[in-house]
mmCIF file of C-alpha atoms and ligand atoms in Angstrom:
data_model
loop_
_atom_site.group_PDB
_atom_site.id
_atom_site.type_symbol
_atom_site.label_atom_id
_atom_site.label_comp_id
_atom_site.label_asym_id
_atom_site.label_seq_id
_atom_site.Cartn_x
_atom_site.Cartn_y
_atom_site.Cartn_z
ATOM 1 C CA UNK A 1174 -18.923 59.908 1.587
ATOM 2 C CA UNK A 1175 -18.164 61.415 -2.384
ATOM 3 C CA UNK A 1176 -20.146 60.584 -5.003
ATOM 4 C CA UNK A 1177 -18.735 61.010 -8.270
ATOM 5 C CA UNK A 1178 -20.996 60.602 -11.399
ATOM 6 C CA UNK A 1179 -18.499 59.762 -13.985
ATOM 7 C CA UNK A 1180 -19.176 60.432 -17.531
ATOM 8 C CA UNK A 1181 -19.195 56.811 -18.585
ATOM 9 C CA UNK A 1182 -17.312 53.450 -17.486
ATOM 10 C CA UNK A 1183 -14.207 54.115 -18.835
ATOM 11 C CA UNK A 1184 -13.790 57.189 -17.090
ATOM 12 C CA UNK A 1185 -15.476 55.417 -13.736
ATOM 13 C CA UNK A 1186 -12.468 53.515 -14.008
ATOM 14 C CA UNK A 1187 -9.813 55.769 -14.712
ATOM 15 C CA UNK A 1188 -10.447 57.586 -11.973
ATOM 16 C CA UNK A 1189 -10.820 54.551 -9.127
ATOM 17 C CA UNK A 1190 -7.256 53.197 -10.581
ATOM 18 C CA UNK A 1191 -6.020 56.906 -10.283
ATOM 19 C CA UNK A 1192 -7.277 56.766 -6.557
ATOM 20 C CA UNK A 1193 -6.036 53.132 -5.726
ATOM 21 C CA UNK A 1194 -2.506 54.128 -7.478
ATOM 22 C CA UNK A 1195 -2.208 56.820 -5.410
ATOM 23 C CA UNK A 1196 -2.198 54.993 -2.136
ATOM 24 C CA UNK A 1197 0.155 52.590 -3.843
ATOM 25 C CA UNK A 1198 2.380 55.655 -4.362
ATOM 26 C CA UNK A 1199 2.257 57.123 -1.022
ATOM 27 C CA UNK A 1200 3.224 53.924 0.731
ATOM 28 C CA UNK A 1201 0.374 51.689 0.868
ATOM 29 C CA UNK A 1202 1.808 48.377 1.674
ATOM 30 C CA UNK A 1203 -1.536 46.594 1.468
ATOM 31 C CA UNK A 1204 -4.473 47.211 -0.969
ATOM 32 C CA UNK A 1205 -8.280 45.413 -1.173
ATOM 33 C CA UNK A 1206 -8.965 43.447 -4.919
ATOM 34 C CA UNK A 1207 -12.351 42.628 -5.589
ATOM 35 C CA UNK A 1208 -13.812 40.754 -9.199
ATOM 36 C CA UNK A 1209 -16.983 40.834 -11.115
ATOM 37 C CA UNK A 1210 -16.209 43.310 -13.866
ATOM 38 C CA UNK A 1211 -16.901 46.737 -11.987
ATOM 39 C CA UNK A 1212 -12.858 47.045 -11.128
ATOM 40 C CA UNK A 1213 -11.683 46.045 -14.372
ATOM 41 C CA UNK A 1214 -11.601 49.415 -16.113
ATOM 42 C CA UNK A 1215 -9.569 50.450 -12.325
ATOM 43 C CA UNK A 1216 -6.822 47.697 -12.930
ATOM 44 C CA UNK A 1217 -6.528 48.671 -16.820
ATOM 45 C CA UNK A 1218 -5.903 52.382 -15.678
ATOM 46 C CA UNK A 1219 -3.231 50.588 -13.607
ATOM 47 C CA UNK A 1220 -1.745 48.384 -15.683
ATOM 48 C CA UNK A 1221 -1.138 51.325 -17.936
ATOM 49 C CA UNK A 1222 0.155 53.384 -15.153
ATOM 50 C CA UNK A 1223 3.045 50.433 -14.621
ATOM 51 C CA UNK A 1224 4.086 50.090 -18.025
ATOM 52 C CA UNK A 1225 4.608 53.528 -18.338
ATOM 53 C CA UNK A 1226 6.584 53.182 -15.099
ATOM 54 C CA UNK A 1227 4.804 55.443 -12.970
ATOM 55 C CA UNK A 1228 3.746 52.341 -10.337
ATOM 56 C CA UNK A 1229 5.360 49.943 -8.992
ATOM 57 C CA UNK A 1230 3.609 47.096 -6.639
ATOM 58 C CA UNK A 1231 6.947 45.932 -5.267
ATOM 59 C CA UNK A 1232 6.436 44.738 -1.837
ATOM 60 C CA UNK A 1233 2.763 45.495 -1.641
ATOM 61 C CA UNK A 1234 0.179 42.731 -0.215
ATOM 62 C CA UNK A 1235 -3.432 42.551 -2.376
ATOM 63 C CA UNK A 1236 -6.060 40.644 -0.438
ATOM 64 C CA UNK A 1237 -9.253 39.717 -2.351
ATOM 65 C CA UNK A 1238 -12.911 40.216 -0.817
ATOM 66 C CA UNK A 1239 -14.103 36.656 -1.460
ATOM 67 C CA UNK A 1240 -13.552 33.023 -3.232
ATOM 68 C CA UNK A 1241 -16.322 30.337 -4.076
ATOM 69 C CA UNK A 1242 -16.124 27.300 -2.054
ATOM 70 C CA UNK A 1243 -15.081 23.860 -3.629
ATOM 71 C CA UNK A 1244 -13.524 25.356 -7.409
ATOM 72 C CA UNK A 1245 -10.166 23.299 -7.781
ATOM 73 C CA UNK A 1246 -7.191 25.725 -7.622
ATOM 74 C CA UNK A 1247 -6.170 27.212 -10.928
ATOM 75 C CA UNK A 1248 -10.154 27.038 -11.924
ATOM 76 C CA UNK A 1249 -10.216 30.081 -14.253
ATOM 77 C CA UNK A 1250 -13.543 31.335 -12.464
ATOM 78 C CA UNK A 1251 -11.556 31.015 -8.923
ATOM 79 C CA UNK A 1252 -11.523 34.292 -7.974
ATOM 80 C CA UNK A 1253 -7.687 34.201 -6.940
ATOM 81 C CA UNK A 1254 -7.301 33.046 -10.708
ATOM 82 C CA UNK A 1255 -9.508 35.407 -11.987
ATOM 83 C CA UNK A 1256 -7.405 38.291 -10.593
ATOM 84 C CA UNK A 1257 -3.918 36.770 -12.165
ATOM 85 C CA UNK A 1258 -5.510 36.712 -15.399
ATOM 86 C CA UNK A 1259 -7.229 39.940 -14.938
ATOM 87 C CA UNK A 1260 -4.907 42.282 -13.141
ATOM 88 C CA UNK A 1261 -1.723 41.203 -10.987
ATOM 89 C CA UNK A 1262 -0.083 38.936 -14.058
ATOM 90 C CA UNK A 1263 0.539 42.261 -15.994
ATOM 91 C CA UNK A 1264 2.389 44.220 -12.849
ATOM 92 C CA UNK A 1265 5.305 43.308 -10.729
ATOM 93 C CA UNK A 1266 2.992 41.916 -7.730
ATOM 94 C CA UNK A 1267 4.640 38.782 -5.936
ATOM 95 C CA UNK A 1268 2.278 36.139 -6.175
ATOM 96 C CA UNK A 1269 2.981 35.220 -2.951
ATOM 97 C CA UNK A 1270 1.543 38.506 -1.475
ATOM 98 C CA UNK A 1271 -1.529 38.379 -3.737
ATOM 99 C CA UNK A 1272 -3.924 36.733 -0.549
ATOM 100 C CA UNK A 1273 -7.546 34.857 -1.177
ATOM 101 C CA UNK A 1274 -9.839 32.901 1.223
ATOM 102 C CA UNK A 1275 -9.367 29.240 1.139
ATOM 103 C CA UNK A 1276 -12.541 28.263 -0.739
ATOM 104 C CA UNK A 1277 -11.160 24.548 -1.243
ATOM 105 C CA UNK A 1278 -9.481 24.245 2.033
ATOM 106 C CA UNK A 1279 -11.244 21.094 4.113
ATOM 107 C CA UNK A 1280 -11.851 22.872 7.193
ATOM 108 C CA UNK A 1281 -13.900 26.278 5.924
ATOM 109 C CA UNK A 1282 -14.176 27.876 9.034
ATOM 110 C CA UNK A 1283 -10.371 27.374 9.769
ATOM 111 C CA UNK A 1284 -9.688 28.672 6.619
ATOM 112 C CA UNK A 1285 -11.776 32.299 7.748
ATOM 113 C CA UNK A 1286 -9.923 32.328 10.849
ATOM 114 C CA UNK A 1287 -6.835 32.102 8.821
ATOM 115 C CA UNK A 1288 -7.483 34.865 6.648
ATOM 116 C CA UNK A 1289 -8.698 37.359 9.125
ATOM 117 C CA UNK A 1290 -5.137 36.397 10.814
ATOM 118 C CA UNK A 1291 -3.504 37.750 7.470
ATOM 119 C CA UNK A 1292 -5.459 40.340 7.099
ATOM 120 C CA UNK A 1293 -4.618 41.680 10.768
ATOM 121 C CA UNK A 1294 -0.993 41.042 10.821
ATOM 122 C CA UNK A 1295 -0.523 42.610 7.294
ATOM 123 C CA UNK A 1296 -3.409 45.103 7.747
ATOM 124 C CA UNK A 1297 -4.965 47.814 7.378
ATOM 125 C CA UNK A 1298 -5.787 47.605 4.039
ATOM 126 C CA UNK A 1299 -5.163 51.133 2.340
ATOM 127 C CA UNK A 1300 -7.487 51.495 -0.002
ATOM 128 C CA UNK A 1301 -10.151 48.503 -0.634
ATOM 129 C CA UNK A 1302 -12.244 48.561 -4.181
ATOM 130 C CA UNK A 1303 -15.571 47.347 -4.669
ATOM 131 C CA UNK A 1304 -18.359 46.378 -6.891
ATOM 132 C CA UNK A 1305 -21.848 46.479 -5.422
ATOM 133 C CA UNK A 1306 -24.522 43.332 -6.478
ATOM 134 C CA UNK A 1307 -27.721 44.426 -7.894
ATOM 135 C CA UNK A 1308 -29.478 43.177 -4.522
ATOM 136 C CA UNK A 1309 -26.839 45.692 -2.347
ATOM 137 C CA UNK A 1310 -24.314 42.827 -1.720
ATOM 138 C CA UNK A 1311 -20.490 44.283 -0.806
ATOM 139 C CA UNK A 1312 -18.029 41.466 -1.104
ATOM 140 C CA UNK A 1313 -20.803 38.229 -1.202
ATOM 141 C CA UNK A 1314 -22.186 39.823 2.349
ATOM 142 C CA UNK A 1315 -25.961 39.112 0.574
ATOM 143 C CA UNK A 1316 -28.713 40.984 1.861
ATOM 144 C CA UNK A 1317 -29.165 39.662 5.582
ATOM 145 C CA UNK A 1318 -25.498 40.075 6.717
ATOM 146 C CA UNK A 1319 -24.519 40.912 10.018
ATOM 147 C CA UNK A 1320 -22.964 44.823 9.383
ATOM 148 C CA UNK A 1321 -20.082 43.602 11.776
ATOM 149 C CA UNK A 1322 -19.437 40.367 10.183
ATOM 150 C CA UNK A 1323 -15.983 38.860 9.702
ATOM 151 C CA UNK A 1324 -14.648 36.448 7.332
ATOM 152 C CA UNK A 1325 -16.832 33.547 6.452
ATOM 153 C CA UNK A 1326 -19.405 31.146 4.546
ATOM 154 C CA UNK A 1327 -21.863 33.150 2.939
ATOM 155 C CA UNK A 1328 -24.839 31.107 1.019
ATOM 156 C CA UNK A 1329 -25.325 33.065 -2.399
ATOM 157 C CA UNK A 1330 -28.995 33.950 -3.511
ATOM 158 C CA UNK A 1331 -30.414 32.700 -6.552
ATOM 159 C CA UNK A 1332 -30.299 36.335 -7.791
ATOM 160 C CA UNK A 1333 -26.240 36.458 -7.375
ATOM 161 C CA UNK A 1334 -25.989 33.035 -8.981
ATOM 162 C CA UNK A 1335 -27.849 33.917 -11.832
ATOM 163 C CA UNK A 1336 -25.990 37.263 -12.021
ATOM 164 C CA UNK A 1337 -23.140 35.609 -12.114
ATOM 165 C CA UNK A 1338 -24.093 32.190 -14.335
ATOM 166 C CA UNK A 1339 -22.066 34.576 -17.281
ATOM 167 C CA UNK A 1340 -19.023 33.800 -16.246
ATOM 168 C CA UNK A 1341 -19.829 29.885 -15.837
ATOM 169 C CA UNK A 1342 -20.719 29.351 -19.487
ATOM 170 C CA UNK A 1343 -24.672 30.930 -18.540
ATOM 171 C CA UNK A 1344 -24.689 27.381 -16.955
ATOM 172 C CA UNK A 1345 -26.375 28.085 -13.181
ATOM 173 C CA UNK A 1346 -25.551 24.562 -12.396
ATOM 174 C CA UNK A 1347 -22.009 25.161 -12.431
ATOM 175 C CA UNK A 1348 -22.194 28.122 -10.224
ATOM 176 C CA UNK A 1349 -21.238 27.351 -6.452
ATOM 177 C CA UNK A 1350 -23.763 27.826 -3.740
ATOM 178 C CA UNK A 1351 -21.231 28.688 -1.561
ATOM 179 C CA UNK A 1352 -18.636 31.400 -0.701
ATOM 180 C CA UNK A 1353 -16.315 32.492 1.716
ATOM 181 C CA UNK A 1354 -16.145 36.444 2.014
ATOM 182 C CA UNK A 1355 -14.602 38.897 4.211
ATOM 183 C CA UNK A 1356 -17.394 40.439 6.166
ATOM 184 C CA UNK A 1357 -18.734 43.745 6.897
ATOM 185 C CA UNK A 1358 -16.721 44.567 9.575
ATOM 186 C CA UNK A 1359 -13.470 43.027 8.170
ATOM 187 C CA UNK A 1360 -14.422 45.315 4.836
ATOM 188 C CA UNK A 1361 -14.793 48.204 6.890
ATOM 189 C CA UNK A 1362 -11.669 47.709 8.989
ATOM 190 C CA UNK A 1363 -9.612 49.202 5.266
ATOM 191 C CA UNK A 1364 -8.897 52.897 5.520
ATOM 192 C CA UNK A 1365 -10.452 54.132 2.296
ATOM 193 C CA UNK A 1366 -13.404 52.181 0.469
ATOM 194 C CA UNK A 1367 -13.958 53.018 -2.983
ATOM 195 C CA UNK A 1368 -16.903 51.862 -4.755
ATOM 196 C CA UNK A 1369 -17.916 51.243 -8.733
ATOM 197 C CA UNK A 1370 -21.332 50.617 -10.206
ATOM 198 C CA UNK A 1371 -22.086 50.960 -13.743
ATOM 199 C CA UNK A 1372 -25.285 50.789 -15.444
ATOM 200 C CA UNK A 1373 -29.056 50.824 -14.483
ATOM 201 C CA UNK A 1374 -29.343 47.253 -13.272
ATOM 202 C CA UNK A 1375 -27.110 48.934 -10.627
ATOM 203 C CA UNK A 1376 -29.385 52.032 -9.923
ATOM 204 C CA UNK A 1377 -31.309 50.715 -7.095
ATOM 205 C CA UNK A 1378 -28.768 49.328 -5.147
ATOM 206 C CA UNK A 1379 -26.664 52.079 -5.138
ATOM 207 C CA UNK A 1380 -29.415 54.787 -4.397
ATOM 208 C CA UNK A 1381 -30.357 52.462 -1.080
ATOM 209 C CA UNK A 1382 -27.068 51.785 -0.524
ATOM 210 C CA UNK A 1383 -25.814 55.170 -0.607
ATOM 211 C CA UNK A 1384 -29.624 57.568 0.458
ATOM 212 C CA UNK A 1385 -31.209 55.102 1.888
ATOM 213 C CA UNK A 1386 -31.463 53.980 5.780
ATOM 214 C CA UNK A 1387 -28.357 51.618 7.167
ATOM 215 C CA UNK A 1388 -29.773 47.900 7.010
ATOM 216 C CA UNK A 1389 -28.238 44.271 6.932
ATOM 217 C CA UNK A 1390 -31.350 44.179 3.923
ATOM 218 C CA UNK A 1391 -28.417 46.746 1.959
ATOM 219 C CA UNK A 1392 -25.313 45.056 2.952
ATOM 220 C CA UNK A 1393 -23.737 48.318 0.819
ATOM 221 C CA UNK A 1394 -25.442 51.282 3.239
ATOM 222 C CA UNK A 1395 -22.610 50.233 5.776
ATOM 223 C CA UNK A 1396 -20.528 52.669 3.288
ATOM 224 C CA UNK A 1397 -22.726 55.303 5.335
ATOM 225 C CA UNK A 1398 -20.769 54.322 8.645
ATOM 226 C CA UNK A 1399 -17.080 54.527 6.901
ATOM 227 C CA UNK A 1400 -15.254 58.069 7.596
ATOM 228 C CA UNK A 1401 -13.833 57.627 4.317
ATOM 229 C CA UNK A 1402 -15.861 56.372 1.194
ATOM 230 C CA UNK A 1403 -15.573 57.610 -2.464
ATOM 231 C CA UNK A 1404 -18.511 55.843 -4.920
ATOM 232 C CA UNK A 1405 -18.162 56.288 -8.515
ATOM 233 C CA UNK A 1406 -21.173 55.815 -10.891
ATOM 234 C CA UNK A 1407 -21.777 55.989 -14.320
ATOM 235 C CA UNK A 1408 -24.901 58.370 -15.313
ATOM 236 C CA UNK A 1409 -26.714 55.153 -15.230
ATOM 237 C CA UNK A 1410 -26.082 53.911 -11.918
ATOM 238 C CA UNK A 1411 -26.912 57.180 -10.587
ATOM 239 C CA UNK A 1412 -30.295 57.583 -12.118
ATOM 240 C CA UNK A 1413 -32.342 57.052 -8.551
ATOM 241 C CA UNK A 1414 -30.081 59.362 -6.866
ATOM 242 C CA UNK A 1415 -31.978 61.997 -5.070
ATOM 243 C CA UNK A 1416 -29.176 64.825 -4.629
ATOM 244 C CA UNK A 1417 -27.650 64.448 -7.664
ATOM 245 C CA UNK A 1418 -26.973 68.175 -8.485
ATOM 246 C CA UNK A 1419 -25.588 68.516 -4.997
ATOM 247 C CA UNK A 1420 -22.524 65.990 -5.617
ATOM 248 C CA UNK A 1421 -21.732 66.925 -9.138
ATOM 249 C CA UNK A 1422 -21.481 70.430 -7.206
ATOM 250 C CA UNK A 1423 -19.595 68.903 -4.382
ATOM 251 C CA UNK A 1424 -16.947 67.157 -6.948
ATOM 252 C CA UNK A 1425 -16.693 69.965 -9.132
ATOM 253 C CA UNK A 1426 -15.539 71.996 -6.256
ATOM 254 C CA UNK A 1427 -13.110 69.755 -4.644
ATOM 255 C CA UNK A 1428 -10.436 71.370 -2.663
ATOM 256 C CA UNK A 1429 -7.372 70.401 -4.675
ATOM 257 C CA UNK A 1430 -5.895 69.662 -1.305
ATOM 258 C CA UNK A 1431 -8.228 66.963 -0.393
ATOM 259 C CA UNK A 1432 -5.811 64.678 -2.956
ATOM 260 C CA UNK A 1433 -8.280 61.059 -2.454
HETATM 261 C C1 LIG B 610 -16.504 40.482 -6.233
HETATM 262 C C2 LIG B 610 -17.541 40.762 -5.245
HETATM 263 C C3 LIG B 610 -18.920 41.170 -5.624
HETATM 264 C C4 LIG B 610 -19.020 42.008 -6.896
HETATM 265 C C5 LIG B 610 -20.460 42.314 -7.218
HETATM 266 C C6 LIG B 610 -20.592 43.107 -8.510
HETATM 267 O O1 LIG B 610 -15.289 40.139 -5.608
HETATM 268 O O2 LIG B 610 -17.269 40.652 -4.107
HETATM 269 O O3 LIG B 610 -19.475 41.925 -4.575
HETATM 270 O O4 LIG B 610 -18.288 43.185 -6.738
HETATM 271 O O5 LIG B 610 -21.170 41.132 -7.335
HETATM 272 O O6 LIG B 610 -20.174 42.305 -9.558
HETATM 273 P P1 LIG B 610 -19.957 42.929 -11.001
HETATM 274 O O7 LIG B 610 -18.859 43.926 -10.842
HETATM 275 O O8 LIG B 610 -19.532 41.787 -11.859
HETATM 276 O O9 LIG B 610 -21.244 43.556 -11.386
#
């Protein structure tokens, strides 16, 4: 695993759109979207690299982490509309190969099964961004998920739905209960996981996510089991991090070879 303390946020995110353009430009044909506002600074850094034509998504597949359950399509906190507005509307991605869970489908679990069929016959995923919840969630695998999970309902906790009540008007009651998420193991099936967290309400997660022991109670310590993790922080996030000096070190003196 590489930790990288980043100066601040927008550098956090320079540098994980660097990373995820760089699969894009040596072939990846699929890549891992995730919401919440820890990629956003990743797909400005891209949009920026497209209009200057240095990227091009042509033929590349996106498949998102996770979708609430029962938001109409085209709700603007969907997640799959969330990522039009936020990120694949500004770059040449086909719509068609921008993939979500089902969240309104009638038959949930179908709907799992379905995506974890996409995933596998488009798959593996490249290069898979994430955001990390303040109680160690990865995707909405809350604390409590099996590390080998696959694809399906996931109840949020009250912490998550509060978290997130900003983005429904700071009105809890419109915030779903439920979610479908690719799980732990589908997550870990992409070839290269990199992970954002910015500020201190991050700080604890990330330390037991990335020093402490491997538990379902951290969703986000099954990084620790990945061959091939980078997390970037902000000085923030980092701030219970034990062996600080020892990654700054580690980063500083990156073999320019090792090119991810
Ligand atoms: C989003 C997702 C979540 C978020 C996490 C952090 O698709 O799966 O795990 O990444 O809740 O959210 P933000 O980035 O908004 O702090």
């Amino acid at each position: 695993m590489e930790l990288v303390i980043a100066e601040n946020l927008v550098d956090a995110g320079v540098l994980a759109g660097q990373i995820m353009a760089d699969h894009v430009r040596a072939g990846a044909r699929s890549i891992g979207l995730a919401t919440g506002s820890s990629p956003l600074g990743a797909y400005r850094e891209m949009i920026r690299q497209y209009n200057d034509d240095e990227l091009s998504f042509e033929g590349v597949q996106a498949f998102l982490l996770d979708e609430y359950i029962g938001l109409p399509a085209g709700h603007p906190q969907s997640y799959r509309q969330f990522i039009r507005d936020e990120f694949v509307s500004y770059v040449n991605f086909d719509d068609a190969l921008v993939h979500t869970p089902d969240g309104s489908a009638a038959d949930i679990p179908a709907a799992a099964a379905d995506y974890e069929r996409t995933i596998a016959e488009n798959g593996p995923v490249a290069v898979q961004i994430l955001g990390i919840g303040a109680n160690g969630h990865l995707g909405f695998n809350e604390p409590g998920s099996s590390l080998r999970s696959r694809t399906r309902v996931k109840t949020l906790t009250p912490q998550t739905r509060e978290d997130n009540a900003r983005f429904f008007d700071n009105d809890l009651s419109k915030v779903p209960t439920h979610v479908l998420t690719q799980g732990l193991g589908t997550i870990s099936d992409a070839e290269h996981l990199v992970m954002i967290a910015i500020g201190m309400g991050k700080a604890e997660a990330v330390a037991a996510a990335v020093e402490g022991p491997v538990s379902a109670y951290c969703p986000a310590s099954i990084l620790q089991m990945h061959p091939h993790v980078t997390v970037i922080v902000d000085p923030s996030a980092a701030s219970y991090l034990k062996s600080v000096d020892y990654y700054r070190f580690a980063f500083e003196n990156k073999p320019a070879w090792q090119n991810f």
